Amino acid sequence: MNTCHKEVKKGTMAKSTGNKNAKLLRLVEERALSMEKKKNQRGALVPYVPQDCISNILVRLPLDSLQKSRFVCKPWYTIINSPLFIDAHLRRSESVLIFLSSIKRESLYSFPMESIPPEKPNTISVEEKCLQTECAPAFGLLNISPNLKSYIQCLEIKGGKSKIREYNISCLGSIRATCNGLILLDNKLKKGLIVMNPVTRKLTALPLGTLFSPHNESYGIALNSATGEYKVIHLFRDELGFIGCEILNLGTKLWRGANGPSFGHVSWFGYMPVSAIGALHWVPHVDRSDYIVSMDVNEEKFHTTPLPKSCRTHDRVVEMGGFLSFVTHEGVKQIDIWVLKGLSESWTKQYCITRGCKMDMVPLFSLRIKGDMIFKRDKDGSLYAYDFQLHVMTKIEMEKGCFPLSCLFLPHVNSLVSWSSRESGQDACD
């Protein structure tokens, strides 16, 4: 009897366990079906958008919105950080003028320290950030006097008006060169250089090269179209007047010597070199330069290119639509623009400006998208834009009290460009 009773009990328990398992399995299946149904409903409310469409929308966003959009979701982050998107964004970005602005020294003596406006909450120091990437303490930089700091800003020109844009970045050095959104800064901590993208705030310190005083040297950044790598080119004049040259590839960060221009071809480094048609170009003399000195970025060879006429005080060479242009004053009320489309080609007279010209108008740069040529008058520092389609010279409306007329302005473009494809380590520290 006991054996039969035990067998009946076991059968009952097995049946009960089987019922529970079946019930649990049914609940799991029902929940899975419910989740699938909700997923389909969400898919119906939010239809699938192709990645190309999302990319075309994102590339049209203002820079501030684009930076925030990187953190919406992983697919958007991947799109915005892809090389194709960065190149597309660069092609759509308009030119600006980048410069350094600082608190005037006289204001520091006229007012107590308590009245000096504090930095904005998101302001970073280039030097402190550089030290952090090297895992070095930055305590000595935390109390830098405000009169030693400069703040990186840019001037945007749109619709005949100018607007100051803040990067919220401070530094101790000066801007030596720009290229595709990258800037070359002095590294005051180690008497070296720093490459930085002020939009993404990524930076990297470069090793020490040959040291010379600023008026005896010139720096340039250029893209090697053959390898896709950025180069820093440094020219310097020794005590005998010979011009030396050294080049650093940002991928390897190693300086190496190169043959410089021939003796006597360069006597002055007053103007920043201009990057165009695959080369860097220098105006070699203070006044009456009959040629420019060019260095082919890929081949790293120097040669001279004759100018259509002698370059005078208010004349300049600037990049224009991807080509090199020579903007020269012809008399008092005429400005001619000559264009060079290749190192082995000849200059072609492209434009003749006869409206609104002044003798002291210095060409600064050309807008990448709209195409206007921007001039600055020596007389009062005012800016003018010439519209090549309407043939009109217009004075640009400036922000009052926010534009330092005496500082150095360099052509720039706000981009997402990086010197390295890697997004980690010291080469791309955020």
Coordinates of C-alpha atoms in Angstrom, one line a residue:
M1 CA 0.0 0.0 0.0
N2 CA 2.8 2.3 0.9
T3 CA 4.5 1.7 -2.5
C4 CA 1.3 2.4 -4.4
H5 CA 0.6 5.5 -2.4
K6 CA 4.1 6.9 -3.1
E7 CA 3.8 6.2 -6.8
V8 CA 0.4 8.1 -7.0
K9 CA 1.9 11.0 -5.0
K10 CA 4.9 11.2 -7.4
G11 CA 2.5 11.2 -10.4
T12 CA 0.4 14.0 -8.9
M13 CA 3.5 16.1 -8.2
A14 CA 4.9 15.5 -11.7
K15 CA 1.6 16.6 -13.2
S16 CA 1.5 19.7 -11.0
T17 CA 5.1 20.6 -12.0
G18 CA 4.3 20.1 -15.6
N19 CA 1.3 22.4 -15.4
K20 CA 3.4 25.1 -13.7
N21 CA 6.0 24.8 -16.4
A22 CA 3.4 25.0 -19.2
K23 CA 1.8 28.0 -17.5
L24 CA 5.2 29.8 -17.2
L25 CA 6.0 29.0 -20.8
R26 CA 2.7 30.4 -21.9
L27 CA 3.3 33.6 -19.9
V28 CA 6.7 34.0 -21.5
E29 CA 5.3 33.5 -25.0
E30 CA 2.5 36.0 -24.3
R31 CA 5.0 38.6 -23.0
A32 CA 7.2 38.1 -26.1
L33 CA 4.2 38.6 -28.4
S34 CA 3.2 41.7 -26.5
M35 CA 6.7 43.2 -26.8
E36 CA 6.8 42.4 -30.5
K37 CA 3.4 44.1 -30.9
K38 CA 4.6 47.2 -29.1
K39 CA 7.7 47.3 -31.2
N40 CA 5.8 47.1 -34.4
Q41 CA 3.5 49.9 -33.2
R42 CA 6.5 52.1 -32.4
G43 CA 7.9 51.3 -35.8
A44 CA 4.6 52.4 -37.4
L45 CA 4.7 55.7 -35.5
V46 CA 8.4 56.4 -36.2
P47 CA 9.1 55.2 -39.8
Y48 CA 12.6 54.1 -40.8
V49 CA 14.7 56.9 -42.2
P50 CA 17.7 56.0 -44.4
Q51 CA 21.1 56.9 -43.0
D52 CA 21.8 59.2 -46.0
C53 CA 18.8 61.3 -45.3
I54 CA 19.8 61.7 -41.6
S55 CA 23.3 62.7 -42.7
N56 CA 21.9 65.3 -45.2
I57 CA 19.8 66.8 -42.4
L58 CA 22.5 66.8 -39.8
V59 CA 25.1 68.4 -42.1
R60 CA 22.8 71.5 -42.4
L61 CA 22.5 72.1 -38.7
P62 CA 24.2 75.1 -37.0
L63 CA 27.5 74.2 -35.4
D64 CA 26.2 74.4 -31.8
S65 CA 23.2 72.1 -32.6
L66 CA 25.5 69.7 -34.5
Q67 CA 27.8 69.3 -31.6
K68 CA 24.9 68.5 -29.3
S69 CA 23.4 66.1 -31.8
R70 CA 26.4 63.8 -31.5
F71 CA 25.1 62.6 -28.1
V72 CA 21.5 62.0 -29.1
C73 CA 22.1 58.3 -30.0
K74 CA 24.9 56.0 -31.1
P75 CA 23.9 56.0 -34.8
W76 CA 24.0 59.8 -34.9
Y77 CA 27.4 59.8 -33.1
T78 CA 28.7 57.4 -35.7
I79 CA 27.5 59.5 -38.6
I80 CA 28.8 62.8 -37.3
N81 CA 32.3 61.4 -36.6
S82 CA 32.6 59.6 -39.9
P83 CA 35.3 61.0 -42.4
L84 CA 32.6 61.3 -45.1
F85 CA 30.4 63.5 -42.9
I86 CA 33.4 65.6 -41.7
D87 CA 34.4 66.3 -45.3
A88 CA 30.8 67.1 -46.3
H89 CA 30.5 69.5 -43.4
L90 CA 33.8 71.2 -44.3
R91 CA 32.7 71.8 -47.9
R92 CA 29.5 73.5 -46.6
S93 CA 31.2 75.6 -43.9
E94 CA 31.7 79.3 -44.5
S95 CA 34.9 81.2 -43.9
V96 CA 35.4 83.3 -40.8
L97 CA 38.2 85.4 -39.3
I98 CA 39.8 83.9 -36.2
F99 CA 41.6 86.1 -33.7
L100 CA 42.7 86.5 -30.0
S101 CA 41.0 89.0 -27.7
S102 CA 42.2 89.9 -24.2
I103 CA 41.2 92.2 -21.3
K104 CA 42.9 95.5 -21.8
R105 CA 45.8 96.2 -19.4
E106 CA 44.5 99.7 -18.6
S107 CA 41.2 98.2 -17.3
L108 CA 43.2 96.1 -14.8
Y109 CA 44.8 99.3 -13.3
S110 CA 41.6 101.4 -13.5
F111 CA 39.3 98.9 -11.7
P112 CA 39.7 96.6 -8.7
M113 CA 40.2 92.9 -9.4
E114 CA 36.6 92.2 -8.1
S115 CA 35.2 94.2 -11.1
I116 CA 36.9 92.1 -13.8
P117 CA 34.2 89.8 -15.3
P118 CA 34.8 86.1 -14.5
E119 CA 35.3 83.6 -17.2
K120 CA 32.3 81.8 -18.6
P121 CA 31.6 78.4 -16.9
N122 CA 32.6 76.3 -19.9
T123 CA 35.8 78.1 -20.6
I124 CA 38.9 75.9 -20.9
S125 CA 42.6 76.7 -20.8
V126 CA 44.7 75.3 -23.7
E127 CA 47.7 75.0 -21.4
E128 CA 45.9 73.2 -18.6
K129 CA 44.2 70.8 -21.1
C130 CA 47.6 70.1 -22.6
L131 CA 49.1 69.3 -19.2
Q132 CA 46.1 67.0 -18.5
T133 CA 46.8 65.0 -21.6
E134 CA 50.3 64.4 -20.4
C135 CA 49.1 63.3 -17.0
A136 CA 51.0 66.2 -15.4
P137 CA 49.7 68.4 -12.5
A138 CA 48.2 71.7 -13.6
F139 CA 48.0 73.4 -10.2
G140 CA 50.5 76.1 -11.2
L141 CA 48.2 77.3 -14.0
L142 CA 45.0 77.6 -12.1
N143 CA 45.7 81.2 -10.9
I144 CA 46.9 82.7 -14.2
S145 CA 46.5 86.5 -14.1
P146 CA 43.7 87.7 -16.4
N147 CA 46.0 90.2 -18.1
L148 CA 48.1 87.3 -19.4
K149 CA 45.2 85.4 -21.0
S150 CA 43.9 85.7 -24.5
Y151 CA 40.6 84.3 -25.6
I152 CA 40.1 82.6 -29.0
Q153 CA 37.2 84.1 -30.9
C154 CA 36.0 84.4 -34.5
L155 CA 34.2 86.9 -36.6
E156 CA 31.3 85.6 -38.8
I157 CA 30.1 87.7 -41.7
K158 CA 26.6 87.2 -43.1
G159 CA 24.1 89.5 -44.7
G160 CA 26.3 92.5 -44.5
K161 CA 26.7 92.1 -40.7
S162 CA 29.3 90.7 -38.4
K163 CA 28.9 88.6 -35.3
I164 CA 31.5 87.6 -32.7
R165 CA 31.5 83.8 -31.9
E166 CA 33.0 82.6 -28.6
Y167 CA 34.8 79.3 -28.4
N168 CA 35.2 79.7 -24.6
I169 CA 38.9 78.8 -24.9
S170 CA 41.8 80.8 -23.3
C171 CA 45.5 80.5 -24.1
L172 CA 48.8 82.2 -23.4
G173 CA 50.3 82.1 -26.9
S174 CA 49.5 83.5 -30.3
I175 CA 47.9 81.8 -33.4
R176 CA 50.7 81.0 -35.9
A177 CA 48.7 79.4 -38.7
T178 CA 45.4 77.9 -39.7
C179 CA 44.2 75.1 -42.1
N180 CA 40.8 73.5 -42.6
G181 CA 39.6 74.3 -39.0
L182 CA 43.0 73.5 -37.3
I183 CA 45.0 76.2 -35.7
L184 CA 48.7 76.3 -34.7
L185 CA 49.3 77.9 -31.2
D186 CA 52.4 78.8 -29.3
N187 CA 53.0 76.4 -26.4
K188 CA 54.3 78.8 -23.7
L189 CA 54.9 76.0 -21.2
K190 CA 57.6 74.3 -23.3
K191 CA 58.4 76.9 -25.9
G192 CA 56.9 74.6 -28.5
L193 CA 53.6 74.4 -30.5
I194 CA 50.1 73.1 -30.0
V195 CA 47.7 72.0 -32.8
M196 CA 44.0 72.4 -31.9
N197 CA 40.6 72.3 -33.4
P198 CA 38.7 75.0 -31.4
V199 CA 35.3 73.6 -32.3
T200 CA 35.9 70.0 -31.1
R201 CA 38.5 71.2 -28.5
K202 CA 40.9 68.4 -29.4
L203 CA 44.5 69.3 -29.2
T204 CA 48.0 67.8 -29.3
A205 CA 51.4 69.2 -28.3
L206 CA 54.3 69.1 -30.8
P207 CA 57.9 68.5 -29.8
L208 CA 60.4 71.4 -29.8
G209 CA 61.8 72.3 -33.2
T210 CA 64.3 75.0 -34.1
L211 CA 63.8 78.1 -32.0
F212 CA 63.9 81.6 -33.5
S213 CA 62.4 85.0 -32.7
P214 CA 58.9 85.5 -34.3
H215 CA 60.1 88.1 -36.8
N216 CA 62.7 85.7 -38.1
E217 CA 60.4 82.7 -38.7
S218 CA 57.2 81.6 -40.3
Y219 CA 54.8 78.7 -39.8
G220 CA 52.2 77.1 -42.0
I221 CA 49.9 74.1 -41.9
A222 CA 48.9 72.3 -45.1
L223 CA 47.2 69.1 -46.2
N224 CA 49.2 66.5 -48.2
S225 CA 46.5 65.5 -50.8
A226 CA 48.5 62.4 -51.7
T227 CA 48.5 60.9 -48.2
G228 CA 45.6 62.8 -46.5
E229 CA 48.1 63.8 -43.7
Y230 CA 48.6 67.3 -42.3
K231 CA 52.1 68.9 -42.3
V232 CA 53.5 71.8 -40.2
I233 CA 56.2 73.7 -42.2
H234 CA 58.6 76.0 -40.4
L235 CA 60.9 78.5 -42.2
F236 CA 63.5 80.4 -40.2
R237 CA 66.3 82.9 -41.1
D238 CA 69.7 82.6 -39.4
E239 CA 72.2 85.4 -38.7
L240 CA 73.7 85.1 -42.2
G241 CA 70.4 85.5 -43.9
F242 CA 70.1 81.9 -45.0
I243 CA 66.5 80.4 -44.8
G244 CA 66.3 77.0 -43.2
C245 CA 63.3 74.7 -43.4
E246 CA 61.9 71.9 -41.2
I247 CA 58.8 69.9 -41.6
L248 CA 56.7 67.9 -39.1
N249 CA 54.1 65.3 -40.1
L250 CA 51.3 65.4 -37.6
G251 CA 50.9 61.6 -37.8
T252 CA 54.5 61.0 -36.6
K253 CA 55.1 64.3 -34.8
L254 CA 58.8 64.3 -35.7
W255 CA 60.7 67.3 -37.1
R256 CA 63.0 66.6 -40.1
G257 CA 65.1 69.0 -42.1
A258 CA 64.3 70.0 -45.7
N259 CA 65.9 72.2 -48.4
G260 CA 64.7 75.8 -48.0
P261 CA 64.3 78.5 -50.6
S262 CA 67.5 79.8 -52.3
F263 CA 69.6 82.4 -50.7
G264 CA 68.2 85.9 -51.0
H265 CA 64.7 84.8 -52.2
V266 CA 63.1 85.6 -48.9
S267 CA 64.0 88.6 -46.7
W268 CA 60.9 89.1 -44.7
F269 CA 58.2 87.1 -42.8
G270 CA 55.6 89.8 -42.3
Y271 CA 52.7 88.0 -44.0
M272 CA 51.3 84.6 -43.1
P273 CA 51.8 82.0 -45.9
V274 CA 48.7 81.2 -47.9
S275 CA 47.6 77.6 -48.6
A276 CA 46.2 77.0 -52.1
I277 CA 46.6 74.8 -55.2
G278 CA 48.6 72.2 -53.2
A279 CA 51.2 74.6 -52.0
L280 CA 52.1 77.2 -49.4
H281 CA 52.9 80.7 -50.8
W282 CA 55.0 83.5 -49.2
V283 CA 55.3 87.2 -50.2
P284 CA 59.1 87.4 -49.7
H285 CA 59.7 91.2 -49.3
V286 CA 58.2 94.1 -47.4
D287 CA 57.3 96.1 -50.5
R288 CA 57.7 95.7 -54.3
S289 CA 57.9 91.9 -54.4
D290 CA 58.0 90.8 -58.1
Y291 CA 57.4 87.1 -57.3
I292 CA 56.1 84.8 -54.6
V293 CA 58.0 81.8 -53.0
S294 CA 56.0 78.6 -53.1
M295 CA 56.5 75.2 -51.6
D296 CA 54.8 72.2 -53.1
V297 CA 53.3 70.3 -50.1
N298 CA 53.5 66.9 -51.6
E299 CA 57.0 67.1 -53.1
E300 CA 58.4 69.6 -50.5
K301 CA 60.3 71.6 -53.1
F302 CA 60.5 75.4 -53.2
H303 CA 60.4 77.6 -56.3
T304 CA 59.5 81.1 -57.3
T305 CA 56.4 82.3 -59.3
P306 CA 56.5 85.7 -61.0
L307 CA 53.6 88.0 -60.2
P308 CA 51.7 89.9 -62.9
K309 CA 52.9 93.2 -61.3
S310 CA 54.9 94.2 -58.3
C311 CA 53.2 93.6 -54.9
R312 CA 52.8 96.8 -53.0
T313 CA 51.9 97.6 -49.4
H314 CA 48.2 97.1 -49.6
D315 CA 48.3 94.2 -52.1
R316 CA 48.0 90.5 -51.0
V317 CA 47.8 86.9 -52.2
V318 CA 44.7 85.1 -50.8
E319 CA 43.0 81.8 -51.4
M320 CA 39.9 82.2 -53.5
G321 CA 37.6 79.4 -54.5
G322 CA 40.4 76.8 -54.1
F323 CA 42.8 78.8 -56.3
L324 CA 45.5 81.4 -55.5
S325 CA 44.6 85.0 -56.2
F326 CA 46.7 88.1 -56.3
V327 CA 44.7 91.2 -55.3
T328 CA 46.5 94.4 -56.4
H329 CA 45.6 98.1 -56.5
E330 CA 45.7 99.6 -60.0
G331 CA 45.6 103.3 -59.4
V332 CA 43.5 105.0 -56.7
K333 CA 40.0 103.6 -57.6
Q334 CA 40.6 100.2 -59.2
I335 CA 41.5 96.8 -57.8
D336 CA 42.4 93.9 -60.1
I337 CA 42.3 90.2 -59.1
W338 CA 44.5 87.8 -60.8
V339 CA 44.0 84.0 -60.4
L340 CA 46.6 81.2 -60.5
K341 CA 45.0 77.7 -61.0
G342 CA 48.2 75.6 -60.8
L343 CA 51.9 76.0 -60.0
S344 CA 52.9 75.3 -63.6
E345 CA 50.2 77.7 -65.1
S346 CA 50.1 81.4 -65.7
W347 CA 48.2 84.2 -64.0
T348 CA 44.8 85.1 -65.5
K349 CA 43.1 88.5 -64.8
Q350 CA 39.7 87.4 -63.5
Y351 CA 38.1 90.5 -62.0
C352 CA 38.4 94.3 -62.1
I353 CA 36.7 96.2 -59.2
T354 CA 36.0 99.8 -59.9
R355 CA 33.1 100.5 -57.4
G356 CA 33.7 101.6 -53.8
C357 CA 37.5 101.1 -54.0
K358 CA 39.9 102.9 -51.6
M359 CA 43.7 102.9 -51.8
D360 CA 44.1 101.6 -48.3
M361 CA 41.8 98.6 -48.7
V362 CA 43.7 95.4 -47.7
P363 CA 42.2 92.1 -48.9
L364 CA 41.8 89.7 -46.0
F365 CA 40.1 86.6 -47.4
S366 CA 37.4 85.3 -49.7
L367 CA 34.1 83.7 -48.4
R368 CA 34.2 80.0 -49.3
I369 CA 30.4 79.7 -50.0
K370 CA 29.1 83.1 -51.0
G371 CA 32.4 84.1 -52.7
D372 CA 32.6 87.7 -51.5
M373 CA 36.0 89.3 -51.1
I374 CA 36.5 90.8 -47.6
F375 CA 38.7 94.0 -47.3
K376 CA 39.9 95.9 -44.3
R377 CA 40.7 99.6 -44.4
D378 CA 44.0 100.7 -42.8
K379 CA 42.5 104.1 -42.0
D380 CA 39.9 103.0 -39.4
G381 CA 39.9 99.1 -39.4
S382 CA 36.4 99.0 -41.0
L383 CA 35.5 95.9 -43.1
Y384 CA 34.0 95.8 -46.6
A385 CA 32.6 93.0 -48.7
Y386 CA 32.6 93.0 -52.5
D387 CA 29.8 91.0 -54.2
F388 CA 31.1 89.7 -57.5
Q389 CA 27.6 88.9 -58.8
L390 CA 26.1 92.3 -58.0
H391 CA 29.3 94.3 -58.5
V392 CA 28.7 96.1 -55.2
M393 CA 31.2 97.1 -52.4
T394 CA 29.3 97.2 -49.0
K395 CA 30.5 98.3 -45.6
I396 CA 30.0 95.6 -43.0
E397 CA 28.0 96.5 -40.0
M398 CA 30.2 95.8 -36.9
E399 CA 29.3 94.8 -33.3
K400 CA 30.1 97.9 -31.3
G401 CA 32.7 97.5 -28.5
C402 CA 33.3 93.8 -29.3
F403 CA 35.8 94.0 -32.1
P404 CA 39.5 94.7 -31.4
L405 CA 40.7 96.5 -34.5
S406 CA 44.4 96.2 -33.8
C407 CA 44.7 92.5 -33.4
L408 CA 45.8 89.9 -36.0
F409 CA 43.1 88.2 -38.0
L410 CA 43.5 84.9 -39.9
P411 CA 41.2 83.2 -42.3
H412 CA 39.6 80.2 -40.7
V413 CA 36.7 77.7 -41.1
N414 CA 34.8 76.1 -38.2
S415 CA 35.0 72.4 -38.9
L416 CA 35.1 69.0 -37.3
V417 CA 38.4 68.1 -39.0
S418 CA 41.0 66.1 -37.0
W419 CA 44.7 65.5 -37.8
S420 CA 44.3 61.8 -36.8
S421 CA 41.7 59.2 -37.6
R422 CA 42.0 57.8 -34.1
E423 CA 39.7 59.1 -31.4
S424 CA 41.8 58.1 -28.4
G425 CA 45.0 59.0 -26.7
Q426 CA 46.9 62.2 -26.7
D427 CA 46.3 62.9 -30.4
A428 CA 42.6 63.3 -29.8
C429 CA 42.0 64.2 -26.2
D430 CA 38.5 65.7 -25.4

